[in-house]
Coordinates of C-alpha atoms and ligand atoms in Angstrom, one line a residue:
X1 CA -7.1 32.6 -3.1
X2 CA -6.3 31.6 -6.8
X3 CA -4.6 28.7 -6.3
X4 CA -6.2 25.6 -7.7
X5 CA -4.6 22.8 -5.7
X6 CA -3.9 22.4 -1.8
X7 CA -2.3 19.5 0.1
X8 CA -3.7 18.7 4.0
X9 CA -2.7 15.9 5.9
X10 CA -6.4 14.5 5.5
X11 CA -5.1 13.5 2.1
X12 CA -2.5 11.0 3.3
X13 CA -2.3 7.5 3.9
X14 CA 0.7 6.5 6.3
X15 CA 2.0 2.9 5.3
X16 CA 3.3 1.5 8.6
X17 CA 5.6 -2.4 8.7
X18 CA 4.6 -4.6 11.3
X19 CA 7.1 -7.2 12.6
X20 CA 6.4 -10.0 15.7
X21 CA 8.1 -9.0 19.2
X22 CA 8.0 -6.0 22.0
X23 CA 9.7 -2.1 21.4
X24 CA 11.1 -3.4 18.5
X25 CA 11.8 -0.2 16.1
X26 CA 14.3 -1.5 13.1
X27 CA 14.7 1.5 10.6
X28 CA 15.1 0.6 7.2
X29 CA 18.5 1.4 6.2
X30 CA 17.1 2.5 2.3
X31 CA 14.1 4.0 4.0
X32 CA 15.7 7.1 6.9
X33 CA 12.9 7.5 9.1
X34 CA 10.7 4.2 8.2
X35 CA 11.1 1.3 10.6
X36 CA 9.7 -2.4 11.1
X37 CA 8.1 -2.1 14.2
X38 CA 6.5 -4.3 16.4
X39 CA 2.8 -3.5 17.8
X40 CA 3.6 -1.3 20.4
X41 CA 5.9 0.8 18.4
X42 CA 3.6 0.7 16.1
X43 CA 0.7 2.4 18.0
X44 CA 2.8 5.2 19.3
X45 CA 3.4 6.2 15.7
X46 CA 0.2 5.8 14.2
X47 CA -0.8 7.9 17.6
X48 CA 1.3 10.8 16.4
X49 CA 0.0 10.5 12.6
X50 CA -3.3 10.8 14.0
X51 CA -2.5 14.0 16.2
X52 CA -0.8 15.6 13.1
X53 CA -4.4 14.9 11.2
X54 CA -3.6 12.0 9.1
X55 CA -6.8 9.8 9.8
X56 CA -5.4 6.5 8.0
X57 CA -2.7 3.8 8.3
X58 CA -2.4 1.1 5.4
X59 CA -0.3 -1.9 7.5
X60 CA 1.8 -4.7 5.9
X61 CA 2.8 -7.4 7.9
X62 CA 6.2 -9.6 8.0
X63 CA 6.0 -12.9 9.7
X64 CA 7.8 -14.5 12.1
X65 CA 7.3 -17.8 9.4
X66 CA 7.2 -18.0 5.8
X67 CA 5.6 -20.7 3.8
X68 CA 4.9 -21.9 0.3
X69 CA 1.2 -20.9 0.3
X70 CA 1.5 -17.3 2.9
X71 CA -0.8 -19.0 5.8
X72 CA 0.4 -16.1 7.9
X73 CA -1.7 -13.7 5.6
X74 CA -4.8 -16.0 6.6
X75 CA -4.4 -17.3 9.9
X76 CA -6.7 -15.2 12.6
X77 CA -3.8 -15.3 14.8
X78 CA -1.7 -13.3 12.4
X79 CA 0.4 -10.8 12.7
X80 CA -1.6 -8.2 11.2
X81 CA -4.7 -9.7 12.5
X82 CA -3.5 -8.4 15.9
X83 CA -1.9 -5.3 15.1
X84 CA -5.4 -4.7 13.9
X85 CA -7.0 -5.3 16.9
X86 CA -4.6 -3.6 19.0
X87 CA -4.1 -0.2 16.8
X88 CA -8.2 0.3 17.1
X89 CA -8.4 -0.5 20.6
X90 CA -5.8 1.6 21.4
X91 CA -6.7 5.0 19.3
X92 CA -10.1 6.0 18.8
X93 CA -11.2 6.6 15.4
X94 CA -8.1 5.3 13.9
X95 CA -8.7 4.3 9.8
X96 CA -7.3 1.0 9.6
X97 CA -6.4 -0.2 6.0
X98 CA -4.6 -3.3 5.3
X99 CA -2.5 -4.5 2.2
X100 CA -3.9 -7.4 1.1
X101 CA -1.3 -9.8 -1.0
X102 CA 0.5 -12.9 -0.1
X103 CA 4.0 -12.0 -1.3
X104 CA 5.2 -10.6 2.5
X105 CA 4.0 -14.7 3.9
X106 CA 5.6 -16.6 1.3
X107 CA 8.5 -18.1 1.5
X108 CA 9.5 -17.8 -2.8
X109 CA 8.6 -13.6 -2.2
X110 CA 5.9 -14.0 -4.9
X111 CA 2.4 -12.8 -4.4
X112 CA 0.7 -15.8 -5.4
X113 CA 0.6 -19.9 -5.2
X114 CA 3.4 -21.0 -7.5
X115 CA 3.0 -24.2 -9.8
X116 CA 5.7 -24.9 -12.3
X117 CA 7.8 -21.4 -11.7
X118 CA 4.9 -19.6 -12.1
X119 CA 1.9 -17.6 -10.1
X120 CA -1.5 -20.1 -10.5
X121 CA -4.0 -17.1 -10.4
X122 CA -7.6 -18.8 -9.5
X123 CA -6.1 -20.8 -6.3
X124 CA -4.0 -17.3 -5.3
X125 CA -7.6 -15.6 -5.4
X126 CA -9.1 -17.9 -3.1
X127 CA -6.9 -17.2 -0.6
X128 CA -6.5 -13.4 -1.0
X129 CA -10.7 -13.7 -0.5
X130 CA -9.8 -15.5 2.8
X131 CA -7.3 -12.9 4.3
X132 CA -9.3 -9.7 3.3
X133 CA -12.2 -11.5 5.0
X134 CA -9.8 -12.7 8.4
X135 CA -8.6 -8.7 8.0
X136 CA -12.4 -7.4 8.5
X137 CA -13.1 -9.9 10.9
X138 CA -10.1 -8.6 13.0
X139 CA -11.7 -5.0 12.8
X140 CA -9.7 -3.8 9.3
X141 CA -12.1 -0.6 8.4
X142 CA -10.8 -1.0 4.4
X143 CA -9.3 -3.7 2.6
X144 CA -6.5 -3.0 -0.3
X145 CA -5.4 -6.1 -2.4
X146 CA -2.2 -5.1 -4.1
X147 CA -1.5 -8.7 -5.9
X148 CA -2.8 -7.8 -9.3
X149 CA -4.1 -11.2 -9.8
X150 CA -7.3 -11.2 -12.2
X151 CA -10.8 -11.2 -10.7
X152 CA -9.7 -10.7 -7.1
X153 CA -11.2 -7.6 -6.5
X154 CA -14.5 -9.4 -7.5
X155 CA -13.9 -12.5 -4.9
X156 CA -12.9 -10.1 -2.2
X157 CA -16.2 -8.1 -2.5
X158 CA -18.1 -11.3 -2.4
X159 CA -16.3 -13.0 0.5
X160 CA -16.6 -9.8 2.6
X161 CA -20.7 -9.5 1.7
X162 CA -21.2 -13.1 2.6
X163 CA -19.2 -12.8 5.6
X164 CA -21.4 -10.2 6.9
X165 CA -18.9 -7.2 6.3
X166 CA -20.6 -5.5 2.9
X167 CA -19.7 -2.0 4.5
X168 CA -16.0 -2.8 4.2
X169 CA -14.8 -0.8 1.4
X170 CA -11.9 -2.1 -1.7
X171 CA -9.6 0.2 -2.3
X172 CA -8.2 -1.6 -5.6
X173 CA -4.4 -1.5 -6.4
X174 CA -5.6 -1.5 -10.0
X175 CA -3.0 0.5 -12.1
X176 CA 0.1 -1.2 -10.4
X177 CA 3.5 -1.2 -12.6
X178 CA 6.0 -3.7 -12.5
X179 CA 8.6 -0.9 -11.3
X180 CA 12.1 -0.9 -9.7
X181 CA 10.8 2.4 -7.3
X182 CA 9.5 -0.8 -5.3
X183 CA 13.4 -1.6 -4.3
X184 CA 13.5 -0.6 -0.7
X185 CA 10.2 -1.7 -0.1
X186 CA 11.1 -5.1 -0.5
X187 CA 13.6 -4.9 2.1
X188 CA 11.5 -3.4 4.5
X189 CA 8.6 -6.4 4.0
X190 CA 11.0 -8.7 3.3
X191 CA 9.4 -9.8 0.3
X192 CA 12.0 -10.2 -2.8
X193 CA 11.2 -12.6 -4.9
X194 CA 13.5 -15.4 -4.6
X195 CA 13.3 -16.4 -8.4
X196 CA 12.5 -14.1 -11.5
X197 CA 10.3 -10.9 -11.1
X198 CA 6.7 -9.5 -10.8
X199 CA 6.3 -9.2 -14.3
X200 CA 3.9 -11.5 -14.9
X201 CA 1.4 -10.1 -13.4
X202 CA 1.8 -6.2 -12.3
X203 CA 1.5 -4.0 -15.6
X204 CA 4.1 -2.8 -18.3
X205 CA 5.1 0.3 -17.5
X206 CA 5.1 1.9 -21.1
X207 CA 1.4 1.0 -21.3
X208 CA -0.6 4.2 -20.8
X209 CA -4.2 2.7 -22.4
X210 CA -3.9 -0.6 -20.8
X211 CA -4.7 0.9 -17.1
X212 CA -7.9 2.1 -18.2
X213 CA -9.1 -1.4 -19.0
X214 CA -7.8 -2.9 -15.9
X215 CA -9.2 0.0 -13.7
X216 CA -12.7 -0.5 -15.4
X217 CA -12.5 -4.2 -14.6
X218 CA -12.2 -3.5 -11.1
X219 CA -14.7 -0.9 -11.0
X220 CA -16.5 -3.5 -12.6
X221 CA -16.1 -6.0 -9.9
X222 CA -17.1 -3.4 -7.1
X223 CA -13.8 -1.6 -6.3
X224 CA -14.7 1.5 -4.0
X225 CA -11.4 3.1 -4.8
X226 CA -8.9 2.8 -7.6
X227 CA -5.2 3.5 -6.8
X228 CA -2.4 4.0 -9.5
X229 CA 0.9 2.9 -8.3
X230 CA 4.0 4.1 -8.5
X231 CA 2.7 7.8 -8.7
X232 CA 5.8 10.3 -9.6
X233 CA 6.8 8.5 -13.0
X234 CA 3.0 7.6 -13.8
X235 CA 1.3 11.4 -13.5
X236 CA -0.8 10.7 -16.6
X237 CA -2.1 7.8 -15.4
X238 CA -3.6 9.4 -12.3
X239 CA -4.6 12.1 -14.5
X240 CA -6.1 9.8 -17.1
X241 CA -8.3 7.4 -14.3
X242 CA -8.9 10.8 -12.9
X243 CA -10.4 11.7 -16.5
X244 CA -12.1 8.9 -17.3
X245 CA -13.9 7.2 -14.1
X246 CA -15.8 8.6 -11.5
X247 CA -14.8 7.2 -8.4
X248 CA -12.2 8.2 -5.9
X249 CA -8.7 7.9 -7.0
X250 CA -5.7 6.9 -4.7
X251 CA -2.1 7.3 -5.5
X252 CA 0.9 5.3 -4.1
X253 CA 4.1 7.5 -3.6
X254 CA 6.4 4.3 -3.2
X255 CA 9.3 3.8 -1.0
X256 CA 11.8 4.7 -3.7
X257 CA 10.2 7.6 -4.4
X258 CA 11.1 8.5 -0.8
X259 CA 14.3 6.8 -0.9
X260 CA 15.1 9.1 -4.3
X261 CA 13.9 12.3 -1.9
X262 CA 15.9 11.3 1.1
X263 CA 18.9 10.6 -0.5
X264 CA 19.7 13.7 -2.1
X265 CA 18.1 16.2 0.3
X266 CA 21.1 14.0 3.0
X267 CA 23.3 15.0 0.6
X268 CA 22.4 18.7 0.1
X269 CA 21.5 18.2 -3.1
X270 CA 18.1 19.2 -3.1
X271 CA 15.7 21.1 -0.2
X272 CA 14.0 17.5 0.8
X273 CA 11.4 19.4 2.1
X274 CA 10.4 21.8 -0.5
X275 CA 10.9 18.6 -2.8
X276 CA 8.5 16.9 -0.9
X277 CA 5.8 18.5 -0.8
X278 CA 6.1 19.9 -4.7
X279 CA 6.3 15.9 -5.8
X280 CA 3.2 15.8 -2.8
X281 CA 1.0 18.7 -4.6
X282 CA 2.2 17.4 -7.9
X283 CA 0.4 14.0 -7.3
X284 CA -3.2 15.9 -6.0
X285 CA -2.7 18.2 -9.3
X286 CA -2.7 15.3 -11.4
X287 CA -5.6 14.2 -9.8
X288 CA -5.4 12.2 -6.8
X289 CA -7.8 12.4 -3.8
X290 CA -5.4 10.5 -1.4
X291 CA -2.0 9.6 -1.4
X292 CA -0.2 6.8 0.3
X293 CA 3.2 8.5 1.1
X294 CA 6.3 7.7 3.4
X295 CA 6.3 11.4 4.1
X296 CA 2.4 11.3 5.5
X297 CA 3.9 12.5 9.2
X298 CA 7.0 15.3 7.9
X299 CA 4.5 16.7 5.2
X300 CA 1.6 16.9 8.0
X301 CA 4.0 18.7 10.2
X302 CA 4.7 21.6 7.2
X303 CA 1.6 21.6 6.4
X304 CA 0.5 22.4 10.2
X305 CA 3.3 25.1 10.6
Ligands
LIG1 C1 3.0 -6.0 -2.3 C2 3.3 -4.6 -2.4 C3 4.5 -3.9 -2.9 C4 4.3 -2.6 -2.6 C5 3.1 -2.4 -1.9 N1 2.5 -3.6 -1.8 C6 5.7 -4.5 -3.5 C7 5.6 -5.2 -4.8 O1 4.6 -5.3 -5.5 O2 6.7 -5.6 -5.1 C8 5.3 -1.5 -2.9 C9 5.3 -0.3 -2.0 C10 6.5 0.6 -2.1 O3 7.4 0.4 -2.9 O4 6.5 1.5 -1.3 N2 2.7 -6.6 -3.5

């Protein structure tokens, strides 16, 4: 009765990799119990998410192809352009969010157009505008650019109202650290860059003030949601957007967050599960309405009984 925080799997967001090819389930060797899956797989696990009560997927795609300028994230036949399709033909009133960011489709790893060894920002917006629109047009019920490149959140709003889709909401990846919890992600999307680091553009992560002003620029430029990424080591972030804005804030447990979890509950160190969903409640306490998390489908399950 008197407690002031409570998890339920309508908090979570369950990030799902989507690779070309039929009953394809990879796992990720840094990731126990994450997999690149092709479609089909793909749809039998967002099908049991759904039954456990989580009503949202966030998808990233890993093409077949890589190129200099990530066509893959743009072309209409993509990969995630048909996983889109699929997954909400397939289960009914599935929430369909997709990452939107360029690093997973080129072939350097970088999440940008690269000119003279580094990320050109304006021409990378262009074309983060044209796969968030090819997203909604394949059915995407959210959008989530997680480039950090400045102004996108503004050119993605635009190119989604003038491509008839103004009711397609930005969930903006605003807060986003240049962190090393992002390791085993990078295997699983295949997206390491091949050349120096993300540091350019995702935040410093001993800046605490600086995430206000680059939340209040995308709230600016018509984000719907604001996430703060990674969410265990940056509590007072969450807490201080939480504080200081007014719209709904997301937080992104990252994969070596879970990696960090798994490993040690494996080795008996620590109760994975009570760890779970303690680092789970600690992220809501902070102040987090949702919560992208690995564990979206074991934590559901607890939480059911
Ligand atoms: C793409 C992206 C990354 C993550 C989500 N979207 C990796 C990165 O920026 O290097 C990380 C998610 C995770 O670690 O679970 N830009």
């Amino acid at each position: 009765m008197l407690r002031e925080t409570s998890l339920s799997p309508s908090d979570f967001i369950y990030p799902l990799f989507v690779v070309e090819g039929k009953g394809v389930r990879k796992e990720i060797s840094s990731m126990p119990g994450c997999y690149q899956e092709s479609i089909d797989k793909a749809i039998e696990n967002a099908k049991e998410a759904k039954l456990l009560g989580v009503p949202a997927i966030i998808l990233f795609g890993i093409p077949e192809h890589k190129d200099e300028v990530g066509s893959g994230a743009y072309d209409e036949n993509g990969i995630i352009q048909r996983a889109i399709k699929e997954l909400k033909n397939a289960i009914a009133e599935l929430y369909v969010i997709t990452d939107v960011c360029l690093c997973e489709y080129t072939s350097h790893g970088h999440c940008g157009v690269i000119r003279d060894g580094d990320v050109v920002n304006d021409e990378t917006v262009d074309l983060l505008a044209k796969e968030a629109l090819s997203h909604a047009r394949s059915g995407a019920d959210m959008v989530a650019p997680s480039d950090m490149m400045d102004g996108r959140v503004g050119a993605i709003r635009d190119a989604l109202d003038e491509g008839g889709f103004s009711n397609v909401p930005v969930m903006s990846y605003a807060a986003k650290y240049a962190s090393a919890f992002y390791g085993p992600f990078r295997e699983a999307a295949e997206s390491t860059p091949q050349f120096g680091d993300r540091r350019s553009y995702q935040m410093d992560p001993p800046n605490r003030r600086e995430a206000m002003r680059e939340v209040a620029l995308d709230i600016d430029e018509g984000a719907d949601i604001i996430m703060v990424k990674p969410a265990l080591a940056y509590l007072d972030i969450i807490s201080d957007v939480r504080n200081n804005f007014d719209v709904p804030v997301a937080a992104y447990s990252v994969s070596g967050e879970y990696s960090l979890i798994k490993a040690a509950g494996k080795l008996g160190w620590v109760d994975e599960n009570r760890v779970m969903l303690e680092s789970l409640t600690s992220i809501k306490r902070a102040g987090a309405d949702l919560i992208l998390t690995y564990f979206a489908k074991d934590a559901a399950k607890l939480l059911n009984g």
